[in-house]
Tab-separated table of C-alpha atoms in Angstrom:
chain	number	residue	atom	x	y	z
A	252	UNK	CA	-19.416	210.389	83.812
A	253	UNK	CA	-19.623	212.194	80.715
A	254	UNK	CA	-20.251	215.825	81.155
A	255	UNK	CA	-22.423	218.205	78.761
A	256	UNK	CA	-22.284	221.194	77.841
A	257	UNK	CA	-26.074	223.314	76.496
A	258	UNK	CA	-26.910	227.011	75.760
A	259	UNK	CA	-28.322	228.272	79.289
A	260	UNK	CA	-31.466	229.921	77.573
A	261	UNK	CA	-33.275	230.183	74.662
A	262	UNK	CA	-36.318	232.149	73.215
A	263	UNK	CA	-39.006	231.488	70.396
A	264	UNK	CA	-42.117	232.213	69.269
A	265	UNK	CA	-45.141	229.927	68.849
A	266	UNK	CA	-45.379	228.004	65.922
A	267	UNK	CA	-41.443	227.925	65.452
A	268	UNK	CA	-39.315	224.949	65.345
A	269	UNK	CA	-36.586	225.278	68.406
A	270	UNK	CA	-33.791	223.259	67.737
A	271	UNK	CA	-31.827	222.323	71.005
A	272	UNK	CA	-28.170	221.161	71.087
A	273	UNK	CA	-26.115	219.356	73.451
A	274	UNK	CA	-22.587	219.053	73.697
A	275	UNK	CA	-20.979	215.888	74.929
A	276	UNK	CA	-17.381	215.215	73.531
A	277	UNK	CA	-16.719	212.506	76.472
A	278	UNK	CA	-19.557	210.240	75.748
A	279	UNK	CA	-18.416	206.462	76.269
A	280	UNK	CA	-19.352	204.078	73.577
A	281	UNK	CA	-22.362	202.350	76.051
A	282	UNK	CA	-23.560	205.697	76.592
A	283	UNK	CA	-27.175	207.097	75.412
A	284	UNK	CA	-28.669	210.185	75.002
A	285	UNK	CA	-31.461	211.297	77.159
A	286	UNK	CA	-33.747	214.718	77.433
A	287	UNK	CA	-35.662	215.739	79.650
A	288	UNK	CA	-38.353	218.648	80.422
A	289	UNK	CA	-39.408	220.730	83.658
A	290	UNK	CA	-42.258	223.058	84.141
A	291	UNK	CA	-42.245	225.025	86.717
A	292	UNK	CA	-42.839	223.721	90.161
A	293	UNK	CA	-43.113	220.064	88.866
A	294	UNK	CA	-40.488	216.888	88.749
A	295	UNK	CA	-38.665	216.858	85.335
A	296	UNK	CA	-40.424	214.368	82.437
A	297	UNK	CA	-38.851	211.701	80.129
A	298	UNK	CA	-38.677	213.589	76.786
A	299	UNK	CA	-36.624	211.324	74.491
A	300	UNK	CA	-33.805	209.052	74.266
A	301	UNK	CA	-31.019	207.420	71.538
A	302	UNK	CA	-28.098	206.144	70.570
A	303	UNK	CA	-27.124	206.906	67.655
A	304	UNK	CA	-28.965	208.633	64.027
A	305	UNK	CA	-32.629	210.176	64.710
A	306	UNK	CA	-34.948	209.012	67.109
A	307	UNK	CA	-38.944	210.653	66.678
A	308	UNK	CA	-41.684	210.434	69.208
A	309	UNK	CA	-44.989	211.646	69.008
A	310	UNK	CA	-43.191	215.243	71.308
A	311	UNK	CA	-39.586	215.461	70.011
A	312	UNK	CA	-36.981	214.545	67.503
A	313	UNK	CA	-33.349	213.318	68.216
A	314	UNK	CA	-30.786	213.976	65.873
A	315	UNK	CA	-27.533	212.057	67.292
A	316	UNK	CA	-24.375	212.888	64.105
A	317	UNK	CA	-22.233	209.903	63.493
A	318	UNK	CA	-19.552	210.484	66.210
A	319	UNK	CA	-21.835	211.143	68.907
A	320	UNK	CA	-20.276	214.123	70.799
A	321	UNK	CA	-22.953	216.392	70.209
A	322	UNK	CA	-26.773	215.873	70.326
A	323	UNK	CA	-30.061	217.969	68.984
A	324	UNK	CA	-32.883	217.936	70.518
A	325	UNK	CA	-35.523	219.262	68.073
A	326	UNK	CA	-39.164	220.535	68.953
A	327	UNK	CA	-41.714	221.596	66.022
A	328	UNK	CA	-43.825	224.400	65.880
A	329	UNK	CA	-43.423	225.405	69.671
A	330	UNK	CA	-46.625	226.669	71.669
A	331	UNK	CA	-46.531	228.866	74.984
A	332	UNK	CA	-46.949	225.663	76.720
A	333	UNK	CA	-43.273	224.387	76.049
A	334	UNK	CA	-41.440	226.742	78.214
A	335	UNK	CA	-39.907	225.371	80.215
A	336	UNK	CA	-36.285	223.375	81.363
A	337	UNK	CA	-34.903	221.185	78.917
A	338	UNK	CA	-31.835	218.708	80.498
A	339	UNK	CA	-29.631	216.663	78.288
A	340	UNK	CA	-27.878	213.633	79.959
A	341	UNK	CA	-25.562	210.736	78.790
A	342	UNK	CA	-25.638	207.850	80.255
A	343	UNK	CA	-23.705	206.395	83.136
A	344	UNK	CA	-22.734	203.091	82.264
A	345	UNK	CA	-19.796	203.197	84.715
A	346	UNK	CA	-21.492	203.078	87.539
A	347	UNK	CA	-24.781	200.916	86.471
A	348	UNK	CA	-27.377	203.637	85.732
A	349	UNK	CA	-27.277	204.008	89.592
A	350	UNK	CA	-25.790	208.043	89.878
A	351	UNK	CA	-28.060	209.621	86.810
A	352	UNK	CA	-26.455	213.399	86.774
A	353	UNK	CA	-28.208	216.502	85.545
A	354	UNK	CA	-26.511	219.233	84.529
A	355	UNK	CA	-28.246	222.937	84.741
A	356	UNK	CA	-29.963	222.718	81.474
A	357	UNK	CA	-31.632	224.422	78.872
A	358	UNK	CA	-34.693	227.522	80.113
A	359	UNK	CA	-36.487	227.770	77.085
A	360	UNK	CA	-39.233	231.128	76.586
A	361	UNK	CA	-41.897	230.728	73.658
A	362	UNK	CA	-43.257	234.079	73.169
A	363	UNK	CA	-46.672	234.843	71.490
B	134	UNK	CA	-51.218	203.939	88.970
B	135	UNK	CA	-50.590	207.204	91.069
B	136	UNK	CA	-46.739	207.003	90.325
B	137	UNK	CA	-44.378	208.512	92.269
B	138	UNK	CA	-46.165	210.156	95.096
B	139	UNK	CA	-44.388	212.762	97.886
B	140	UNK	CA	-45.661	214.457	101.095
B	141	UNK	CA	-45.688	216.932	101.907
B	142	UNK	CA	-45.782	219.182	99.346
B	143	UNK	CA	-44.555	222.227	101.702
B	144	UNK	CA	-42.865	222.623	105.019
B	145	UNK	CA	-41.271	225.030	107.064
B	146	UNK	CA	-38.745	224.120	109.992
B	147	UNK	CA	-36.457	225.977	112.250
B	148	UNK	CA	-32.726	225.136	112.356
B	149	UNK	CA	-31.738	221.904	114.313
B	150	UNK	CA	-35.447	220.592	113.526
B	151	UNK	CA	-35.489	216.928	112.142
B	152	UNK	CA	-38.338	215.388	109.645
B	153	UNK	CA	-39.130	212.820	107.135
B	154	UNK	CA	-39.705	213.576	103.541
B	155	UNK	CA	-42.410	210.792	102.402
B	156	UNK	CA	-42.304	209.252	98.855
B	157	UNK	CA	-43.770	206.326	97.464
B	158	UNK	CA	-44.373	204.655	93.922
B	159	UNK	CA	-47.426	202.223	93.445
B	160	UNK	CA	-45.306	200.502	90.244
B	161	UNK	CA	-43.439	197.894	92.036
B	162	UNK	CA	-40.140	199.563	90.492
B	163	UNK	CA	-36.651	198.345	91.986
B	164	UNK	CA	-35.071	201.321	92.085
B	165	UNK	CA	-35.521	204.781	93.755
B	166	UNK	CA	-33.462	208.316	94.423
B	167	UNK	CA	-34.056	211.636	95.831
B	168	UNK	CA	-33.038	214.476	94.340
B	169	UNK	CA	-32.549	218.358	95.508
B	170	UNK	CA	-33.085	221.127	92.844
B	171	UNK	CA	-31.764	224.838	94.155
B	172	UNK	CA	-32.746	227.618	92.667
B	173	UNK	CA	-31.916	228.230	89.157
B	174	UNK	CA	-29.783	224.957	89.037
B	175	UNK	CA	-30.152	221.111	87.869
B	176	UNK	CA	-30.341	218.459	89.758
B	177	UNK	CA	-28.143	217.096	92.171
B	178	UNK	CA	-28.406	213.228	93.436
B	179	UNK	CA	-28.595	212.949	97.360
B	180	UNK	CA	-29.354	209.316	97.729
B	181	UNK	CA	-30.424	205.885	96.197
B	182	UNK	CA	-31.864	202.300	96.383
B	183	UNK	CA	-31.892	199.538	94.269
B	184	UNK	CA	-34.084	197.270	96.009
B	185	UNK	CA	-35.210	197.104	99.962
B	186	UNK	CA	-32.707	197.167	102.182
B	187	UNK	CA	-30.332	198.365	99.615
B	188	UNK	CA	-29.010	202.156	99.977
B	189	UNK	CA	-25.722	203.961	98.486
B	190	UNK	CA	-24.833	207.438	98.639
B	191	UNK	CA	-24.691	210.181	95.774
B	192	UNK	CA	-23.505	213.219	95.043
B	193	UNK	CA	-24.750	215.006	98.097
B	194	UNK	CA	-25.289	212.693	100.808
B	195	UNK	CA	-24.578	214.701	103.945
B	196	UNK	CA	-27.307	215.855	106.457
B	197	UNK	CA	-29.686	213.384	104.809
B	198	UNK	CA	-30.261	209.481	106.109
B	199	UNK	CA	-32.512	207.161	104.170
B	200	UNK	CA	-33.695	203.544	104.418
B	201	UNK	CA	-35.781	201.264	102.175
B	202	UNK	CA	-37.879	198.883	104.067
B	203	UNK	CA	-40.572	198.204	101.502
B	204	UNK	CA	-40.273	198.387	97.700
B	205	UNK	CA	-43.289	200.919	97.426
B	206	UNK	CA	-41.204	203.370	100.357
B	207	UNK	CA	-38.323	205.523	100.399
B	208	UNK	CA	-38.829	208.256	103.018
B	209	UNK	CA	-35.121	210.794	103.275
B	210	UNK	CA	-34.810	212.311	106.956
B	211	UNK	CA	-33.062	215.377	108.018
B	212	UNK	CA	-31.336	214.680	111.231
B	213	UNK	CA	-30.942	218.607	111.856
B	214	UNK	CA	-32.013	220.905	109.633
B	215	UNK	CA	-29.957	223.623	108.683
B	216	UNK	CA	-30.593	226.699	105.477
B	217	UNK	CA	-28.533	225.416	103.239
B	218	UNK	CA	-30.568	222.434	102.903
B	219	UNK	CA	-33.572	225.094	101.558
B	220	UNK	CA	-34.488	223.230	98.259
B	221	UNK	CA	-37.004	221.647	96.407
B	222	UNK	CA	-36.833	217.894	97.055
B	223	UNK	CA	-37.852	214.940	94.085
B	224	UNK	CA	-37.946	211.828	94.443
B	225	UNK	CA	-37.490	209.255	91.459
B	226	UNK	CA	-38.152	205.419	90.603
B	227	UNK	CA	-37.744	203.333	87.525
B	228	UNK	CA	-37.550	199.631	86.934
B	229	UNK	CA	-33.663	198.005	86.806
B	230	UNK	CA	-34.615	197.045	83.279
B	231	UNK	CA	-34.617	200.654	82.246
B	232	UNK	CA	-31.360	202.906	81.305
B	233	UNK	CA	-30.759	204.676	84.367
B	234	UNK	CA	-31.283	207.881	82.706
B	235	UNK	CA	-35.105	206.775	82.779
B	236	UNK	CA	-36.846	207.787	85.634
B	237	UNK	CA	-40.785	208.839	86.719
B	238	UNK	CA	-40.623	211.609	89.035
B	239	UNK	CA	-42.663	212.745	91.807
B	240	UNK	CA	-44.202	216.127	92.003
B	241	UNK	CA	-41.459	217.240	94.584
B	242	UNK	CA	-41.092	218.797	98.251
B	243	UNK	CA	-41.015	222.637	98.880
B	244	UNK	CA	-38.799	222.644	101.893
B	245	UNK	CA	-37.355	226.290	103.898
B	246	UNK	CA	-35.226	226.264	106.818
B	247	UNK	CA	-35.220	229.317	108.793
């Protein structure tokens, strides 16, 4: 399984853009890119996923460079309501997307 | 669709004490895990099902038994409770089509062992 590597905390202020990276020099060439997000005393939520380039949805941007061993996870203009965990995870083909790992992942503060 | 639904959402029990941990999901998906978040830490996978009547361990397996009857059931059970097993507990499905890194998660278990 490849392992990754993110800052352990973060701070921002509303209305900034906090840019999230993930280190994953291990990644497998089936492997994607997944984020997710925990509030407090809830289950973490499907954020975002990709392969390879820039993925966009209508929460987050993925920026995935050409050889894949790091990752960005990108949130515009932040509001207090994004604090919260962020988790990066790559995929585990070897073992048939049965034994999904999390690492400890990313506590982000927005401030006011 | 209710998702991924657990019970209960708090419990107490004294050391040796055995109990279920409920969870079901109301969208017919294959697959289904339980997870146990410490404090301050990620998650760590204790057990898994692709289908009923299909379990496999995962990274933390001991302490815990679970069994998959139905596709809409997964309960875990604690044989004997002990503190180190103090955690939150979520559970997690997703259909087989998805990446496995694509999961719906439950609102998870508050569990203390004293």
């Amino acid at each position: 399984l490849a392992k990754t590597t993110q800052p352990i905390s973060m701070d921002s202020y509303e209305g900034q853009e906090v840019n999230i990276t993930c280190s994953h020099n291990n990644i497998a060439t089936n492997d994607y890119i997944t984020w997710y997000q925990q509030f407090p005393s809830q289950g973490p939520r499907f954020i975002i996923q990709g392969y390879k380039t820039k993925v966009t949805n209508e929460v987050a941007s993925l920026f995935i460079p050409a050889d894949r061993k790091s990752s960005t996870l990108s949130l515009p203009r932040v509001s207090l309501s994004d604090t919260a965990v962020y988790y990066c995870l790559v995929g585990d083909g070897d073992t048939g997307g049965f034994k999904t790992i999390f690492g400890a992942g990313t506590r982000l503060f927005v401030k006011a | 669709n209710a998702g991924v639904t657990q019970t209960p959402k708090f419990q107490v029990l004294k050391t040796g004490q055995s109990m279920t941990l409920q969870c079901a999901q109301d969208m017919n998906h294959e697959y289904m895990s339980w997870y146990r978040q410490d404090p301050g830490m990620g998650l760590r996978l204790i057990h898994y099902s692709v289908g009923a009547g299909i379990t496999d361990q995962g990274e933390v397996p001991n302490g815990y038994n679970v069994s998959r009857s139905t596709t809409e059931d997964f309960p875990l059970r604690l044989l004997s409770a002990a503190p180190s097993q103090t955690s939150v507990y979520f559970c997690a499905s997703r259909p087989l089509a998805l990446r496995g890194e694509t999961q719906y998660f439950g609102p998870g278990t508050r569990l203390l062992v004293l």
